[in-house]
């Protein structure tokens, strides 16, 4: 049941990111979407590792692995938000030439 919940939350999060990018009019390149998909898959992996450690009865392992792998996921998410899903003055001109 936990795996189904993790998958549903990940799919909902990805759809919200796509909807947000479209509603803001961001022109995200193909490599930005590829990095986003990989980031979501990595986040699902981290959550599944935590769930599997908890199912095996090892809460310390879940905390340690969740902290180590989760830190990488958070940094990746911040970098994606900063460099892929922002539109500054210089990127706005670049996006207008793409259309």
XYZ file of N, CA, C and O in Angstrom:
396
model
N 0.822 -1.193 0.000
C 0.000 0.000 0.000
C 0.869 1.260 0.000
O 0.526 2.240 -0.638
N 1.992 1.227 0.715
C 2.866 2.399 0.768
C 3.481 2.683 -0.599
O 3.671 3.854 -0.967
N 3.788 1.634 -1.358
C 4.366 1.832 -2.686
C 3.380 2.535 -3.608
O 3.760 3.387 -4.413
N 2.110 2.176 -3.502
C 1.075 2.818 -4.308
C 0.944 4.293 -3.948
O 0.803 5.148 -4.823
N 1.030 4.588 -2.676
C 0.948 5.971 -2.215
C 2.145 6.789 -2.704
O 1.980 7.933 -3.151
N 3.332 6.207 -2.647
C 4.536 6.900 -3.128
C 4.413 7.183 -4.626
O 4.718 8.283 -5.095
N 3.953 6.222 -5.387
C 3.780 6.414 -6.829
C 2.738 7.467 -7.155
O 2.928 8.282 -8.062
N 1.640 7.465 -6.412
C 0.590 8.454 -6.648
C 1.071 9.858 -6.317
O 0.785 10.817 -7.051
N 1.804 9.998 -5.229
C 2.332 11.312 -4.859
C 3.351 11.792 -5.893
O 3.359 12.973 -6.267
N 4.197 10.902 -6.383
C 5.194 11.286 -7.383
C 4.530 11.691 -8.699
O 4.924 12.694 -9.316
N 3.537 10.945 -9.132
C 2.848 11.283 -10.375
C 2.106 12.609 -10.248
O 2.131 13.445 -11.170
N 1.473 12.828 -9.101
C 0.779 14.086 -8.872
C 1.759 15.249 -8.843
O 1.499 16.310 -9.420
N 2.899 15.060 -8.194
C 3.917 16.110 -8.158
C 4.442 16.449 -9.535
O 4.626 17.629 -9.872
N 4.687 15.435 -10.348
C 5.183 15.691 -11.701
C 4.144 16.443 -12.533
O 4.474 17.383 -13.255
N 2.878 16.042 -12.422
C 1.828 16.745 -13.166
C 1.679 18.187 -12.697
O 1.401 19.080 -13.501
N 1.864 18.437 -11.416
C 1.819 19.809 -10.908
C 2.979 20.646 -11.442
O 2.800 21.829 -11.748
N 4.152 20.051 -11.574
C 5.301 20.771 -12.136
C 5.039 21.117 -13.601
O 5.302 22.241 -14.041
N 4.500 20.165 -14.355
C 4.193 20.415 -15.768
C 3.139 21.514 -15.896
O 3.276 22.440 -16.702
N 2.092 21.438 -15.085
C 1.030 22.446 -15.129
C 1.560 23.823 -14.737
O 1.219 24.831 -15.367
N 2.408 23.882 -13.727
C 2.970 25.149 -13.285
C 3.860 25.761 -14.365
O 3.818 26.974 -14.597
N 4.675 24.935 -15.009
C 5.550 25.445 -16.075
C 4.736 25.976 -17.247
O 5.061 27.020 -17.823
N 3.664 25.289 -17.590
C 2.834 25.743 -18.707
C 2.057 27.005 -18.352
O 1.897 27.890 -19.190
N 1.557 27.082 -17.121
C 0.778 28.257 -16.746
C 1.649 29.503 -16.625
O 1.178 30.610 -16.851
N 2.924 29.351 -16.289
C 3.838 30.492 -16.218
C 4.437 30.833 -17.581
O 5.126 31.833 -17.716
N 4.203 29.996 -18.561
C 4.722 30.248 -19.895
C 6.206 29.994 -20.031
O 6.869 30.624 -20.857
N 6.743 29.071 -19.249
C 8.172 28.759 -19.315
C 8.459 27.864 -20.511
O 7.744 26.896 -20.755
N 9.492 28.193 -21.234
C 9.930 27.360 -22.348
C 11.081 26.495 -21.849
O 12.245 26.872 -21.916
N 10.744 25.325 -21.324
C 11.748 24.421 -20.780
C 12.263 23.538 -21.911
O 11.484 22.970 -22.672
N 13.567 23.431 -22.018
C 14.165 22.639 -23.096
C 14.028 21.143 -22.797
O 13.634 20.735 -21.712
N 14.388 20.337 -23.785
C 14.229 18.892 -23.649
C 15.115 18.345 -22.551
O 14.738 17.430 -21.835
N 16.326 18.897 -22.398
C 17.227 18.384 -21.370
C 16.729 18.759 -19.977
O 16.963 18.027 -19.016
N 16.020 19.874 -19.874
C 15.426 20.242 -18.592
C 14.344 19.260 -18.171
O 14.251 18.876 -17.000
N 13.522 18.840 -19.136
C 12.491 17.844 -18.821
C 13.115 16.490 -18.513
O 12.629 15.762 -17.636
N 14.186 16.136 -19.226
C 14.864 14.863 -18.928
C 15.436 14.867 -17.516
O 15.283 13.880 -16.773
N 16.068 15.958 -17.112
C 16.594 16.056 -15.754
C 15.470 16.028 -14.720
O 15.624 15.461 -13.632
N 14.339 16.616 -15.059
C 13.196 16.621 -14.140
C 12.637 15.215 -13.964
O 12.326 14.801 -12.833
N 12.503 14.478 -15.046
C 11.999 13.102 -14.957
C 12.965 12.238 -14.146
O 12.540 11.457 -13.281
N 14.253 12.393 -14.393
C 15.241 11.620 -13.632
C 15.200 12.007 -12.158
O 15.321 11.138 -11.278
N 15.002 13.275 -11.869
C 14.915 13.718 -10.475
C 13.696 13.116 -9.779
O 13.778 12.694 -8.620
N 12.571 13.060 -10.472
C 11.381 12.447 -9.875
C 11.582 10.946 -9.666
O 11.159 10.396 -8.646
N 12.220 10.283 -10.616
C 12.503 8.857 -10.435
C 13.449 8.627 -9.266
O 13.291 7.668 -8.503
N 14.426 9.513 -9.098
C 15.347 9.397 -7.967
C 14.615 9.631 -6.648
O 14.875 8.942 -5.662
N 13.693 10.585 -6.629
C 12.919 10.831 -5.410
C 12.052 9.626 -5.064
O 11.930 9.254 -3.882
N 11.471 8.978 -6.065
C 10.698 7.758 -5.820
C 11.610 6.663 -5.274
O 11.239 5.933 -4.347
N 12.807 6.556 -5.822
C 13.780 5.584 -5.323
C 14.101 5.821 -3.854
O 14.132 4.884 -3.057
N 14.340 7.084 -3.489
C 14.657 7.412 -2.097
C 13.496 7.033 -1.184
O 13.686 6.419 -0.125
N 12.283 7.377 -1.580
C 11.121 7.044 -0.751
C 10.920 5.539 -0.646
O 10.560 5.025 0.421
N 11.162 4.812 -1.713
C 11.016 3.352 -1.667
C 12.093 2.705 -0.795
O 11.835 1.707 -0.129
N 13.300 3.266 -0.791
C 14.352 2.757 0.101
C 13.933 2.942 1.554
O 14.075 2.033 2.381
N 13.387 4.104 1.870
C 12.941 4.369 3.232
C 11.825 3.412 3.627
O 11.836 2.831 4.723
N 10.850 3.229 2.732
C 9.731 2.327 3.021
C 10.223 0.896 3.205
O 9.780 0.188 4.123
N 11.165 0.460 2.377
C 11.643 -0.916 2.501
C 12.431 -1.129 3.795
O 12.316 -2.186 4.418
N 13.215 -0.143 4.216
C 13.912 -0.266 5.490
C 12.920 -0.316 6.649
O 13.110 -1.080 7.601
N 11.885 0.491 6.577
C 10.889 0.467 7.649
C 10.130 -0.859 7.676
O 9.796 -1.368 8.747
N 9.856 -1.428 6.507
C 9.166 -2.730 6.457
C 10.017 -3.845 7.037
O 9.494 -4.818 7.576
N 11.326 -3.738 6.898
C 12.209 -4.759 7.440
C 12.478 -4.562 8.920
O 13.173 -5.356 9.534
N 11.936 -3.496 9.493
C 12.081 -3.264 10.921
C 13.382 -2.595 11.311
O 13.888 -2.828 12.400
N 13.900 -1.781 10.430
C 15.159 -1.097 10.710
C 14.967 0.414 10.578
O 15.311 1.014 9.551
N 14.411 1.041 11.607
C 14.179 2.483 11.508
C 15.475 3.303 11.454
O 15.513 4.347 10.813
N 16.548 2.823 12.111
C 17.822 3.544 12.033
C 18.360 3.545 10.602
O 18.880 4.553 10.125
N 18.249 2.409 9.932
C 18.679 2.329 8.540
C 17.866 3.255 7.644
O 18.403 3.876 6.734
N 16.563 3.334 7.932
C 15.703 4.220 7.147
C 16.102 5.677 7.339
O 16.149 6.453 6.375
N 16.430 6.047 8.570
C 16.833 7.432 8.837
C 18.175 7.741 8.188
O 18.346 8.788 7.556
N 19.130 6.829 8.320
C 20.470 7.078 7.773
C 20.425 7.142 6.244
O 20.926 8.098 5.630
N 19.816 6.151 5.620
C 19.758 6.142 4.157
C 18.865 7.265 3.633
O 19.160 7.874 2.599
N 17.770 7.538 4.344
C 16.896 8.638 3.934
C 17.599 9.977 4.011
O 17.403 10.845 3.158
N 18.440 10.158 5.020
C 19.182 11.411 5.158
C 20.230 11.555 4.072
O 20.340 12.617 3.436
N 20.994 10.497 3.844
C 22.057 10.576 2.836
C 21.492 10.749 1.427
O 21.917 11.642 0.681
N 20.558 9.897 1.062
C 19.997 9.975 -0.284
C 19.059 11.163 -0.440
O 18.970 11.761 -1.509
N 18.353 11.504 0.625
C 17.424 12.630 0.577
C 18.124 13.962 0.414
O 17.609 14.873 -0.229
N 19.320 14.094 0.999
C 20.080 15.325 0.831
C 20.407 15.553 -0.639
O 20.274 16.677 -1.148
N 20.810 14.512 -1.332
C 21.114 14.631 -2.760
C 19.853 15.016 -3.538
O 19.897 15.863 -4.433
N 18.713 14.426 -3.169
C 17.455 14.737 -3.853
C 17.047 16.197 -3.637
O 16.584 16.865 -4.565
N 17.238 16.698 -2.435
C 16.879 18.093 -2.145
C 17.788 19.053 -2.908
O 17.310 20.036 -3.497
N 19.084 18.782 -2.920
C 20.014 19.638 -3.662
C 19.676 19.611 -5.148
O 19.674 20.657 -5.821
N 19.382 18.436 -5.678
C 19.012 18.309 -7.086
C 17.748 19.115 -7.383
O 17.667 19.825 -8.393
N 16.767 19.036 -6.507
C 15.532 19.784 -6.699
C 15.752 21.287 -6.666
O 15.169 22.029 -7.466
N 16.587 21.753 -5.761
C 16.881 23.183 -5.688
C 17.608 23.651 -6.946
O 17.296 24.716 -7.499
N 18.555 22.861 -7.424
C 19.269 23.222 -8.647
C 18.339 23.224 -9.859
O 18.449 24.098 -10.733
N 17.426 22.270 -9.927
C 16.439 22.268 -11.016
C 15.560 23.506 -10.955
O 15.303 24.153 -11.978
N 15.083 23.823 -9.766
C 14.216 24.991 -9.618
C 14.961 26.272 -9.972
O 14.391 27.185 -10.572
N 16.228 26.323 -9.647
C 17.005 27.545 -9.883
C 17.402 27.715 -11.348
O 17.304 28.805 -11.903
N 17.852 26.648 -11.980
C 18.422 26.786 -13.320
C 17.502 26.356 -14.459
O 17.733 26.745 -15.602
N 16.483 25.559 -14.182
C 15.615 25.085 -15.259
C 14.263 25.775 -15.233
O 13.737 26.180 -16.268
N 13.701 25.949 -14.052
C 12.329 26.445 -13.951
C 12.240 27.897 -13.490
O 11.273 28.297 -12.864
N 13.223 28.709 -13.796
C 13.145 30.140 -13.516
C 13.268 30.903 -14.819
O 13.862 30.430 -15.785
N 12.695 32.071 -14.813
C 12.771 32.909 -16.005
C 13.222 34.291 -15.564
O 12.446 35.068 -15.015
N 14.472 34.560 -15.767
C 15.026 35.862 -15.431
C 14.960 36.779 -16.633
O 14.439 36.416 -17.696
N 15.506 37.978 -16.523
C 15.473 38.914 -17.653
C 16.215 38.391 -18.882
O 15.757 38.559 -19.993
N 17.351 37.724 -18.670
C 18.103 37.207 -19.810
C 17.448 35.977 -20.417
O 17.472 35.778 -21.608
N 16.810 35.157 -19.598
C 16.154 33.948 -20.115
C 14.836 34.284 -20.782
O 14.364 33.549 -21.636
N 14.211 35.413 -20.420
C 12.952 35.798 -21.044
C 13.186 36.171 -22.507
O 12.412 35.813 -23.381
N 14.271 36.879 -22.788
C 14.603 37.206 -24.171
C 14.910 35.944 -24.958
O 14.500 35.800 -26.099
N 15.622 35.025 -24.327
C 15.983 33.767 -24.978
C 14.733 32.953 -25.290
O 14.614 32.366 -26.361
N 13.754 32.940 -24.380
C 12.524 32.176 -24.589
C 11.670 32.804 -25.678
O 10.972 32.104 -26.413
N 11.717 34.138 -25.825
C 10.902 34.777 -26.858
C 11.452 34.487 -28.252
O 10.716 34.458 -29.213
N 12.763 34.238 -28.359
C 13.337 33.897 -29.660
C 13.055 32.457 -30.042
O 13.066 32.129 -31.214
N 12.783 31.604 -29.074
C 12.534 30.194 -29.347
C 11.179 30.018 -30.006
O 10.996 29.206 -30.888
N 10.212 30.782 -29.576
C 8.842 30.639 -30.112
C 8.794 31.140 -31.474
O 8.646 31.143 -32.439
